[in-house]
């Protein structure tokens, strides 16, 4: 088996740190099915928008989400990960999220509030 490069080893700790917070996991779950505006994320999670934005910024710095501005609104989605190890971690996370009942209810709530 091939040893991971030192670059890969440096990329993984920020990902795992980003995944260590329950709110960030909930945000990733809501983003797992596509791009969402911060206002809808805030509504579903019952969190103030600045707090949601701080968590999203953390996920963005870790390379896990991508952001797009549309007028005054910011939209977020899962980022395309180039590293296969990071992709495998996130694919495993997505599989787990799809099966978790609480996260599934939050995704259903998002569909009710989001256009």
GROMACS .gro file of N, CA and C in nm:
model
  345
    1UNK      N    1   0.084  -0.118   0.000
    1UNK     CA    2   0.000   0.000   0.000
    1UNK      C    3   0.089   0.124   0.000
    2UNK      N    4   0.048   0.222  -0.075
    2UNK     CA    5   0.125   0.346  -0.088
    2UNK      C    6   0.107   0.434   0.034
    3UNK      N    7   0.216   0.493   0.080
    3UNK     CA    8   0.211   0.587   0.191
    3UNK      C    9   0.149   0.718   0.145
    4UNK      N   10   0.060   0.778   0.225
    4UNK     CA   11   0.008   0.910   0.187
    4UNK      C   12   0.120   1.013   0.192
    5UNK      N   13   0.114   1.108   0.101
    5UNK     CA   14   0.217   1.212   0.098
    5UNK      C   15   0.201   1.302   0.220
    6UNK      N   16   0.309   1.372   0.254
    6UNK     CA   17   0.302   1.463   0.368
    6UNK      C   18   0.201   1.573   0.343
    7UNK      N   19   0.181   1.609   0.215
    7UNK     CA   20   0.079   1.710   0.182
    7UNK      C   21  -0.058   1.659   0.221
    8UNK      N   22  -0.088   1.536   0.188
    8UNK     CA   23  -0.217   1.476   0.225
    8UNK      C   24  -0.234   1.472   0.376
    9UNK      N   25  -0.129   1.436   0.445
    9UNK     CA   26  -0.139   1.430   0.591
    9UNK      C   27  -0.166   1.567   0.651
   10UNK      N   28  -0.117   1.672   0.589
   10UNK     CA   29  -0.144   1.807   0.638
   10UNK      C   30  -0.286   1.851   0.605
   11UNK      N   31  -0.345   1.796   0.500
   11UNK     CA   32  -0.481   1.834   0.461
   11UNK      C   33  -0.588   1.772   0.549
   12UNK      N   34  -0.562   1.657   0.607
   12UNK     CA   35  -0.666   1.586   0.683
   12UNK      C   36  -0.700   1.647   0.818
   13UNK      N   37  -0.605   1.691   0.900
   13UNK     CA   38  -0.645   1.747   1.030
   13UNK      C   39  -0.746   1.861   1.023
   14UNK      N   40  -0.733   1.958   0.930
   14UNK     CA   41  -0.836   2.063   0.924
   14UNK      C   42  -0.974   2.007   0.891
   15UNK      N   43  -0.979   1.903   0.809
   15UNK     CA   44  -1.108   1.842   0.776
   15UNK      C   45  -1.169   1.780   0.901
   16UNK      N   46  -1.090   1.703   0.973
   16UNK     CA   47  -1.144   1.638   1.093
   16UNK      C   48  -1.180   1.739   1.202
   17UNK      N   49  -1.103   1.847   1.212
   17UNK     CA   50  -1.140   1.952   1.308
   17UNK      C   51  -1.273   2.015   1.269
   18UNK      N   52  -1.291   2.039   1.140
   18UNK     CA   53  -1.418   2.098   1.094
   18UNK      C   54  -1.535   2.004   1.121
   19UNK      N   55  -1.511   1.875   1.112
   19UNK     CA   56  -1.617   1.776   1.134
   19UNK      C   57  -1.643   1.747   1.281
   20UNK      N   58  -1.564   1.805   1.370
   20UNK     CA   59  -1.577   1.774   1.512
   20UNK      C   60  -1.687   1.854   1.581
   21UNK      N   61  -1.753   1.943   1.510
   21UNK     CA   62  -1.858   2.027   1.570
   21UNK      C   63  -1.995   1.982   1.520
   22UNK      N   64  -2.090   1.956   1.612
   22UNK     CA   65  -2.224   1.911   1.571
   22UNK      C   66  -2.297   2.009   1.479
   23UNK      N   67  -2.282   2.137   1.501
   23UNK     CA   68  -2.350   2.234   1.415
   23UNK      C   69  -2.295   2.227   1.273
   24UNK      N   70  -2.164   2.212   1.259
   24UNK     CA   71  -2.106   2.202   1.126
   24UNK      C   72  -2.149   2.073   1.056
   25UNK      N   73  -2.165   1.965   1.133
   25UNK     CA   74  -2.216   1.841   1.074
   25UNK      C   75  -2.359   1.860   1.026
   26UNK      N   76  -2.439   1.930   1.104
   26UNK     CA   77  -2.578   1.956   1.064
   26UNK      C   78  -2.581   2.041   0.937
   27UNK      N   79  -2.493   2.141   0.929
   27UNK     CA   80  -2.487   2.224   0.809
   27UNK      C   81  -2.447   2.141   0.687
   28UNK      N   82  -2.347   2.056   0.702
   28UNK     CA   83  -2.306   1.972   0.590
   28UNK      C   84  -2.419   1.880   0.547
   29UNK      N   85  -2.495   1.830   0.643
   29UNK     CA   86  -2.609   1.746   0.609
   29UNK      C   87  -2.709   1.823   0.524
   30UNK      N   88  -2.740   1.946   0.565
   30UNK     CA   89  -2.835   2.027   0.489
   30UNK      C   90  -2.782   2.061   0.349
   31UNK      N   91  -2.651   2.071   0.336
   31UNK     CA   92  -2.591   2.103   0.207
   31UNK      C   93  -2.567   1.979   0.121
   32UNK      N   94  -2.591   1.861   0.178
   32UNK     CA   95  -2.556   1.737   0.108
   32UNK      C   96  -2.638   1.713  -0.019
   33UNK      N   97  -2.750   1.781  -0.032
   33UNK     CA   98  -2.834   1.759  -0.150
   33UNK      C   99  -2.827   1.875  -0.249
   34UNK      N  100  -2.743   1.974  -0.221
   34UNK     CA  101  -2.728   2.084  -0.316
   34UNK      C  102  -2.707   2.218  -0.249
   35UNK      N  103  -2.697   2.319  -0.331
   35UNK     CA  104  -2.669   2.455  -0.285
   35UNK      C  105  -2.786   2.514  -0.206
   36UNK      N  106  -2.753   2.584  -0.096
   36UNK     CA  107  -2.856   2.644  -0.010
   36UNK      C  108  -2.810   2.782   0.034
   37UNK      N  109  -2.905   2.874   0.044
   37UNK     CA  110  -2.880   3.009   0.094
   37UNK      C  111  -2.868   3.007   0.247
   38UNK      N  112  -2.782   3.091   0.300
   38UNK     CA  113  -2.760   3.098   0.445
   38UNK      C  114  -2.891   3.122   0.520
   39UNK      N  115  -2.979   3.204   0.465
   39UNK     CA  116  -3.104   3.236   0.535
   39UNK      C  117  -3.187   3.111   0.561
   40UNK      N  118  -3.190   3.018   0.467
   40UNK     CA  119  -3.266   2.894   0.486
   40UNK      C  120  -3.198   2.804   0.589
   41UNK      N  121  -3.065   2.799   0.586
   41UNK     CA  122  -2.992   2.719   0.684
   41UNK      C  123  -3.020   2.770   0.825
   42UNK      N  124  -3.016   2.900   0.840
   42UNK     CA  125  -3.042   2.964   0.969
   42UNK      C  126  -3.183   2.931   1.017
   43UNK      N  127  -3.279   2.936   0.927
   43UNK     CA  128  -3.418   2.909   0.962
   43UNK      C  129  -3.436   2.765   1.010
   44UNK      N  130  -3.383   2.670   0.938
   44UNK     CA  131  -3.400   2.529   0.974
   44UNK      C  132  -3.329   2.495   1.105
   45UNK      N  133  -3.209   2.547   1.123
   45UNK     CA  134  -3.132   2.514   1.243
   45UNK      C  135  -3.171   2.599   1.364
   46UNK      N  136  -3.254   2.700   1.342
   46UNK     CA  137  -3.297   2.790   1.451
   46UNK      C  138  -3.175   2.856   1.517
   47UNK      N  139  -3.083   2.901   1.431
   47UNK     CA  140  -2.963   2.971   1.476
   47UNK      C  141  -2.958   3.106   1.408
   48UNK      N  142  -2.900   3.204   1.476
   48UNK     CA  143  -2.887   3.336   1.414
   48UNK      C  144  -2.792   3.328   1.295
   49UNK      N  145  -2.817   3.411   1.197
   49UNK     CA  146  -2.741   3.408   1.073
   49UNK      C  147  -2.590   3.428   1.093
   50UNK      N  148  -2.546   3.520   1.180
   50UNK     CA  149  -2.400   3.534   1.198
   50UNK      C  150  -2.333   3.406   1.249
   51UNK      N  151  -2.401   3.332   1.336
   51UNK     CA  152  -2.343   3.207   1.387
   51UNK      C  153  -2.333   3.104   1.274
   52UNK      N  154  -2.437   3.094   1.193
   52UNK     CA  155  -2.435   3.002   1.079
   52UNK      C  156  -2.323   3.042   0.983
   53UNK      N  157  -2.310   3.170   0.957
   53UNK     CA  158  -2.205   3.219   0.866
   53UNK      C  159  -2.066   3.187   0.920
   54UNK      N  160  -2.046   3.199   1.050
   54UNK     CA  161  -1.915   3.165   1.109
   54UNK      C  162  -1.882   3.018   1.088
   55UNK      N  163  -1.981   2.932   1.111
   55UNK     CA  164  -1.957   2.788   1.091
   55UNK      C  165  -1.931   2.757   0.944
   56UNK      N  166  -2.004   2.822   0.855
   56UNK     CA  167  -1.982   2.800   0.712
   56UNK      C  168  -1.844   2.850   0.670
   57UNK      N  169  -1.799   2.960   0.726
   57UNK     CA  170  -1.665   3.011   0.696
   57UNK      C  171  -1.559   2.910   0.741
   58UNK      N  172  -1.580   2.847   0.856
   58UNK     CA  173  -1.488   2.746   0.905
   58UNK      C  174  -1.483   2.628   0.807
   59UNK      N  175  -1.601   2.584   0.762
   59UNK     CA  176  -1.607   2.474   0.667
   59UNK      C  177  -1.542   2.512   0.534
   60UNK      N  178  -1.557   2.636   0.495
   60UNK     CA  179  -1.495   2.683   0.371
   60UNK      C  180  -1.343   2.684   0.383
   61UNK      N  181  -1.292   2.732   0.496
   61UNK     CA  182  -1.146   2.733   0.518
   61UNK      C  183  -1.090   2.591   0.516
   62UNK      N  184  -1.169   2.495   0.562
   62UNK     CA  185  -1.125   2.355   0.561
   62UNK      C  186  -1.139   2.293   0.422
   63UNK      N  187  -1.197   2.368   0.329
   63UNK     CA  188  -1.212   2.319   0.192
   63UNK      C  189  -1.332   2.229   0.170
   64UNK      N  190  -1.425   2.228   0.266
   64UNK     CA  191  -1.539   2.137   0.257
   64UNK      C  192  -1.661   2.197   0.189
   65UNK      N  193  -1.673   2.328   0.189
   65UNK     CA  194  -1.785   2.392   0.121
   65UNK      C  195  -1.733   2.502   0.028
   66UNK      N  196  -1.813   2.529  -0.073
   66UNK     CA  197  -1.785   2.639  -0.166
   66UNK      C  198  -1.896   2.741  -0.151
   67UNK      N  199  -1.863   2.867  -0.174
   67UNK     CA  200  -1.960   2.976  -0.158
   67UNK      C  201  -1.979   3.049  -0.290
   68UNK      N  202  -2.101   3.100  -0.308
   68UNK     CA  203  -2.133   3.180  -0.426
   68UNK      C  204  -2.224   3.293  -0.382
   69UNK      N  205  -2.191   3.414  -0.422
   69UNK     CA  206  -2.273   3.531  -0.388
   69UNK      C  207  -2.372   3.557  -0.500
   70UNK      N  208  -2.497   3.583  -0.459
   70UNK     CA  209  -2.601   3.624  -0.553
   70UNK      C  210  -2.668   3.746  -0.492
   71UNK      N  211  -2.629   3.864  -0.541
   71UNK     CA  212  -2.678   3.987  -0.480
   71UNK      C  213  -2.625   3.998  -0.338
   72UNK      N  214  -2.716   4.013  -0.243
   72UNK     CA  215  -2.672   4.021  -0.103
   72UNK      C  216  -2.673   3.885  -0.033
   73UNK      N  217  -2.711   3.781  -0.103
   73UNK     CA  218  -2.722   3.648  -0.042
   73UNK      C  219  -2.601   3.561  -0.074
   74UNK      N  220  -2.561   3.483   0.025
   74UNK     CA  221  -2.454   3.385   0.005
   74UNK      C  222  -2.516   3.246  -0.002
   75UNK      N  223  -2.473   3.170  -0.101
   75UNK     CA  224  -2.519   3.034  -0.120
   75UNK      C  225  -2.400   2.941  -0.100
   76UNK      N  226  -2.423   2.829  -0.034
   76UNK     CA  227  -2.317   2.734  -0.004
   76UNK      C  228  -2.353   2.596  -0.056
   77UNK      N  229  -2.251   2.520  -0.089
   77UNK     CA  230  -2.267   2.382  -0.133
   77UNK      C  231  -2.141   2.305  -0.096
   78UNK      N  232  -2.149   2.173  -0.100
   78UNK     CA  233  -2.030   2.093  -0.077
   78UNK      C  234  -1.927   2.127  -0.184
   79UNK      N  235  -1.803   2.137  -0.145
   79UNK     CA  236  -1.694   2.165  -0.239
   79UNK      C  237  -1.653   2.037  -0.311
   80UNK      N  238  -1.600   2.055  -0.431
   80UNK     CA  239  -1.540   1.943  -0.504
   80UNK      C  240  -1.402   1.918  -0.443
   81UNK      N  241  -1.382   1.801  -0.389
   81UNK     CA  242  -1.254   1.769  -0.325
   81UNK      C  243  -1.165   1.696  -0.425
   82UNK      N  244  -1.043   1.743  -0.440
   82UNK     CA  245  -0.951   1.683  -0.534
   82UNK      C  246  -0.879   1.561  -0.479
   83UNK      N  247  -0.852   1.562  -0.351
   83UNK     CA  248  -0.777   1.454  -0.288
   83UNK      C  249  -0.866   1.332  -0.266
   84UNK      N  250  -0.825   1.213  -0.313
   84UNK     CA  251  -0.910   1.095  -0.298
   84UNK      C  252  -0.936   1.055  -0.152
   85UNK      N  253  -0.840   1.079  -0.065
   85UNK     CA  254  -0.861   1.045   0.076
   85UNK      C  255  -0.969   1.134   0.136
   86UNK      N  256  -0.961   1.263   0.110
   86UNK     CA  257  -1.063   1.356   0.158
   86UNK      C  258  -1.199   1.322   0.100
   87UNK      N  259  -1.202   1.287  -0.028
   87UNK     CA  260  -1.329   1.248  -0.093
   87UNK      C  261  -1.388   1.126  -0.024
   88UNK      N  262  -1.304   1.028   0.008
   88UNK     CA  263  -1.353   0.907   0.075
   88UNK      C  264  -1.411   0.939   0.212
   89UNK      N  265  -1.344   1.026   0.287
   89UNK     CA  266  -1.394   1.068   0.418
   89UNK      C  267  -1.532   1.132   0.402
   90UNK      N  268  -1.544   1.224   0.307
   90UNK     CA  269  -1.670   1.295   0.289
   90UNK      C  270  -1.780   1.206   0.231
   91UNK      N  271  -1.744   1.111   0.146
   91UNK     CA  272  -1.844   1.016   0.096
   91UNK      C  273  -1.897   0.928   0.209
   92UNK      N  274  -1.808   0.886   0.298
   92UNK     CA  275  -1.853   0.810   0.414
   92UNK      C  276  -1.944   0.892   0.503
   93UNK      N  277  -1.909   1.017   0.521
   93UNK     CA  278  -1.993   1.107   0.601
   93UNK      C  279  -2.130   1.124   0.537
   94UNK      N  280  -2.132   1.144   0.407
   94UNK     CA  281  -2.260   1.160   0.335
   94UNK      C  282  -2.347   1.035   0.351
   95UNK      N  283  -2.285   0.917   0.342
   95UNK     CA  284  -2.361   0.792   0.360
   95UNK      C  285  -2.421   0.784   0.500
   96UNK      N  286  -2.342   0.820   0.601
   96UNK     CA  287  -2.393   0.818   0.739
   96UNK      C  288  -2.506   0.918   0.755
   97UNK      N  289  -2.489   1.038   0.701
   97UNK     CA  290  -2.591   1.143   0.714
   97UNK      C  291  -2.723   1.101   0.650
   98UNK      N  292  -2.714   1.028   0.539
   98UNK     CA  293  -2.835   0.984   0.469
   98UNK      C  294  -2.918   0.890   0.556
   99UNK      N  295  -2.854   0.821   0.648
   99UNK     CA  296  -2.924   0.722   0.732
   99UNK      C  297  -2.967   0.776   0.867
  100UNK      N  298  -2.914   0.889   0.910
  100UNK     CA  299  -2.945   0.943   1.042
  100UNK      C  300  -3.084   1.008   1.040
  101UNK      N  301  -3.171   0.964   1.129
  101UNK     CA  302  -3.310   1.011   1.130
  101UNK      C  303  -3.323   1.159   1.164
  102UNK      N  304  -3.248   1.207   1.260
  102UNK     CA  305  -3.256   1.349   1.298
  102UNK      C  306  -3.211   1.437   1.182
  103UNK      N  307  -3.101   1.401   1.119
  103UNK     CA  308  -3.052   1.478   1.005
  103UNK      C  309  -3.149   1.470   0.887
  104UNK      N  310  -3.212   1.355   0.871
  104UNK     CA  311  -3.311   1.339   0.764
  104UNK      C  312  -3.430   1.433   0.786
  105UNK      N  313  -3.473   1.446   0.912
  105UNK     CA  314  -3.584   1.538   0.943
  105UNK      C  315  -3.545   1.682   0.914
  106UNK      N  316  -3.421   1.719   0.946
  106UNK     CA  317  -3.377   1.855   0.916
  106UNK      C  318  -3.372   1.881   0.765
  107UNK      N  319  -3.329   1.781   0.688
  107UNK     CA  320  -3.328   1.799   0.543
  107UNK      C  321  -3.470   1.812   0.489
  108UNK      N  322  -3.564   1.738   0.548
  108UNK     CA  323  -3.705   1.751   0.507
  108UNK      C  324  -3.758   1.890   0.542
  109UNK      N  325  -3.719   1.942   0.659
  109UNK     CA  326  -3.762   2.077   0.698
  109UNK      C  327  -3.704   2.180   0.602
  110UNK      N  328  -3.582   2.160   0.556
  110UNK     CA  329  -3.521   2.252   0.461
  110UNK      C  330  -3.602   2.255   0.331
  111UNK      N  331  -3.648   2.140   0.287
  111UNK     CA  332  -3.727   2.135   0.164
  111UNK      C  333  -3.858   2.212   0.179
  112UNK      N  334  -3.910   2.220   0.301
  112UNK     CA  335  -4.035   2.294   0.324
  112UNK      C  336  -4.013   2.445   0.325
  113UNK      N  337  -3.897   2.491   0.371
  113UNK     CA  338  -3.874   2.636   0.380
  113UNK      C  339  -3.801   2.692   0.257
  114UNK      N  340  -3.727   2.608   0.190
  114UNK     CA  341  -3.646   2.654   0.077
  114UNK      C  342  -3.728   2.650  -0.051
  115UNK      N  343  -3.697   2.744  -0.138
  115UNK     CA  344  -3.767   2.747  -0.267
  115UNK      C  345  -3.730   2.624  -0.344
   0.00000   0.00000   0.00000
